Amino acid sequence: MNFWQGKQVIVGIGGGIAAYKTLEVIRRLKEAGAAVIPVPTPAGLHFVTELTLQSLAGGPVHKELLHSIKPGEMDHIQLARKADLVLIAPTTADLMARMAAGQADDLLTTLLLARQGPVLAAPAMNPAMWSHPATQRNLACLQSDGIHFIGPESGSMACGETGTGRMAEPATILEAARRLLAPKSLAGRRILITAGPTREELDPVRFISNHSSGKMGWEIAQAALRTGAQVDLLLGPVAMPPPLGATLWPVVSAIEMFDTTMNLWQKNLYDAAILTAAVADYRPEHRQTKKIKKGEIPTEITLLLTPNPDILASLSAWTREHQTHGKPRIIIGFAAETGDALNKGLAKLIRKQCDLLAINDVTAPGCGFGSDTNAITLIDHHGLQEAWPLLPKEQVAQRLIATLAHRLNTPTLEPPP
Ligand code: PMT
């Protein structure tokens, strides 16, 4: 089910120009199925109109502290208690000061005093105002009161100055809000994830690679972060930036991915590894240091390839050797097959000795490389053969992380025979 479906979000709007971005936040929340209650401050209403807020939220705007409550209408205490989240965007310097002082001089601040559930603030102000000791003092005070913050970011400001003070972008605010509300089944866990392709260079301008976009691994990293895990993402050369909060380890070749994965894993910091990367099985035996010139070679070239180390098999072997003491660790591999996927996957599970293997037939419609959807069959050494339907990669990732969390939190399953 959609995460936001049925959730109720109060969106407080302070008096700052960044309020125009809050309209997009409201639009996206509504589109995702949330009920949105806009609560602008009087200053906020100078930047966005009541009519705009009402149209986007699809319901009434709450703006007055002292007004007569009609039958069936909620007072501010009820309003504050009922919502799943109070999001304040933009949170201005003045609003932060009033919140820190515990003032209740408008509906939003009154509602915040009555609030007992999660509150997320997205500050936006001039860089000098943000770095001012008074604002920093208020920030520390609000954080110790349990208010969560996202941003501000650095960049150019509407006032023409550059620095830290820009309100976080709508997508970032929504992701932070989602992470705040999501159940934390992997809290305190650390996960190593590989994603994307590797590149094996022939010379400084040419390489051998594959079609992996990194999306599957990216979604798994995102799902793990949402459930509270700390994530190290080893990412081959792809166009995407890493998900918010992941520690990025950019790599290019299979050897680089092997070295980085093994070095990190052998530190014994991780509870699980999920290897979705499409690692090149072979690399050119000789990499030319200068561009291979057409005129300087015969018309036909024979390319000598040498095998790359198998990261998944090495990781599993090392873990089995060192598993006797300490916490159990779970290793999940992916198998990209092109026909007879289940049988080939079962053989791969035995060969590579990982705990779980997610088999995907990359020739099936909507599956595998570059697509936004995938269909996997999850197998283990104890007879599990679970075929999942074609799902958005986001949902495949969510289900895989739920399976991992269940196994980590109930470590009664036998290790591979
Ligand atoms: O990135 P996307 O565009 O979203 O596409 C997703 C995907 C198709 C890449 C992903 O779902 C997937 O199937 N990843 C595994 C790709 C792969 O290399 O499969 P394989 O069957 O060749 O390898 C099996 C496992 O061994 C994989 O976990 C792989 O990371 C690992 N391996 C492979 C070779 C090697 N030298 N070292 C490895 O660790």
CSV table of C-alpha atoms and ligand atoms in Angstrom, one decimal, residues 194-198 210-220 238 240 254 257-258 261 274-282 307-315 332-337 344 348 351-352 354 356-362 367-374 376 393, ligand 1:
chain,number,residue,atom,x,y,z
A,194,THR,CA,26.4,-2.9,-4.1
A,195,ALA,CA,24.6,-1.4,-7.2
A,196,GLY,CA,25.1,-0.5,-10.8
A,197,PRO,CA,27.4,-1.8,-13.4
A,198,THR,CA,31.2,-2.0,-13.4
A,210,ASN,CA,26.5,-3.8,-19.1
A,211,HIS,CA,23.0,-2.2,-19.0
A,212,SER,CA,22.6,-1.9,-15.2
A,213,SER,CA,21.2,1.5,-14.2
A,214,GLY,CA,21.7,1.0,-10.4
A,215,LYS,CA,17.9,1.5,-9.8
A,216,MET,CA,17.3,-1.9,-8.0
A,217,GLY,CA,20.2,-1.3,-5.6
A,218,TRP,CA,19.3,2.3,-5.1
A,219,GLU,CA,15.7,1.4,-4.1
A,220,ILE,CA,17.0,-1.2,-1.7
A,238,VAL,CA,25.6,5.5,-12.9
A,240,MET,CA,21.9,8.8,-10.1
A,254,ALA,CA,35.1,-5.0,-10.7
A,257,MET,CA,34.3,-3.1,-6.2
A,258,PHE,CA,35.9,-6.3,-4.9
A,261,THR,CA,33.5,-4.5,-0.6
A,274,ILE,CA,22.9,-7.1,-0.5
A,275,LEU,CA,24.8,-7.4,-3.8
A,276,THR,CA,22.7,-6.2,-6.7
A,277,ALA,CA,25.6,-4.9,-8.8
A,278,ALA,CA,26.0,-6.3,-12.2
A,279,VAL,CA,29.7,-7.1,-11.9
A,280,ALA,CA,31.7,-7.8,-15.1
A,281,ASP,CA,32.8,-11.4,-14.9
A,282,TYR,CA,35.8,-10.7,-17.2
A,307,PRO,CA,38.2,-13.5,-15.0
A,308,ASN,CA,37.4,-11.0,-12.3
A,309,PRO,CA,37.1,-12.2,-8.7
A,310,ASP,CA,33.6,-13.2,-7.6
A,311,ILE,CA,32.7,-10.7,-4.8
A,312,LEU,CA,29.6,-12.6,-3.7
A,313,ALA,CA,31.3,-16.0,-3.4
A,314,SER,CA,34.3,-14.5,-1.7
A,315,LEU,CA,32.2,-12.6,0.8
A,332,ILE,CA,21.8,-11.6,-0.2
A,333,GLY,CA,22.8,-12.0,-3.9
A,334,PHE,CA,20.9,-11.2,-7.1
A,335,ALA,CA,20.9,-13.5,-10.1
A,336,ALA,CA,20.4,-12.0,-13.6
A,337,GLU,CA,19.2,-14.9,-15.8
A,344,LYS,CA,20.2,-21.6,-13.0
A,348,LYS,CA,24.1,-20.2,-8.4
A,351,ARG,CA,28.0,-22.1,-6.1
A,352,LYS,CA,28.1,-18.7,-4.3
A,354,CYS,CA,24.9,-16.7,0.0
A,356,LEU,CA,19.3,-15.7,0.0
A,357,LEU,CA,19.3,-15.2,-3.8
A,358,ALA,CA,16.8,-13.0,-5.7
A,359,ILE,CA,16.5,-14.4,-9.2
A,360,ASN,CA,15.3,-12.1,-12.0
A,361,ASP,CA,14.9,-13.1,-15.6
A,362,VAL,CA,16.2,-10.0,-17.3
A,367,CYS,CA,12.2,-7.0,-15.5
A,368,GLY,CA,15.8,-6.4,-14.9
A,369,PHE,CA,18.0,-3.7,-16.4
A,370,GLY,CA,16.9,-0.1,-16.4
A,371,SER,CA,13.2,-0.7,-15.8
A,372,ASP,CA,11.2,0.7,-12.9
A,373,THR,CA,9.7,-2.7,-12.2
A,374,ASN,CA,11.0,-6.1,-11.4
A,376,ILE,CA,12.0,-11.8,-8.5
A,393,LYS,CA,11.4,-1.7,-7.8
B,1,PMT,O1,20.5,-1.9,-12.0
B,1,PMT,P1,19.2,-2.1,-12.6
B,1,PMT,O2,19.1,-1.4,-14.0
B,1,PMT,O3,18.0,-1.7,-11.7
B,1,PMT,O4,19.0,-3.6,-12.9
B,1,PMT,C1,18.9,-4.5,-11.8
B,1,PMT,C2,19.7,-5.8,-12.0
B,1,PMT,C3,19.2,-6.6,-13.2
B,1,PMT,C4,21.2,-5.4,-12.3
B,1,PMT,C5,19.6,-6.6,-10.7
B,1,PMT,O5,18.3,-6.9,-10.5
B,1,PMT,C6,20.4,-7.9,-10.8
B,1,PMT,O6,20.0,-8.9,-11.3
B,1,PMT,N1,21.7,-7.9,-10.3
B,1,PMT,C7,22.7,-8.9,-10.4
B,1,PMT,C8,23.4,-8.9,-11.7
B,1,PMT,C9,24.4,-9.9,-11.9
B,1,PMT,O7,25.6,-9.6,-12.1
B,1,PMT,O8,24.0,-11.2,-11.8
B,1,PMT,P2,24.9,-12.5,-11.9
B,1,PMT,O9,23.9,-13.6,-12.0
B,1,PMT,O10,25.9,-12.3,-13.0
B,1,PMT,O11,25.6,-12.5,-10.6
B,1,PMT,C10,25.1,-13.1,-9.4
B,1,PMT,C11,25.5,-12.4,-8.2
B,1,PMT,O12,26.9,-12.5,-8.1
B,1,PMT,C12,25.1,-11.0,-8.1
B,1,PMT,O13,24.8,-10.7,-6.8
B,1,PMT,C13,26.4,-10.2,-8.5
B,1,PMT,O14,26.5,-8.9,-7.8
B,1,PMT,C14,27.5,-11.2,-7.9
B,1,PMT,N2,28.8,-11.1,-8.7
B,1,PMT,C15,28.8,-11.4,-10.0
B,1,PMT,C16,30.0,-11.4,-10.6
B,1,PMT,C17,31.2,-11.2,-9.9
B,1,PMT,N3,32.4,-11.1,-10.4
B,1,PMT,N4,31.1,-10.9,-8.6
B,1,PMT,C18,29.9,-10.9,-8.0
B,1,PMT,O15,29.8,-10.6,-6.8
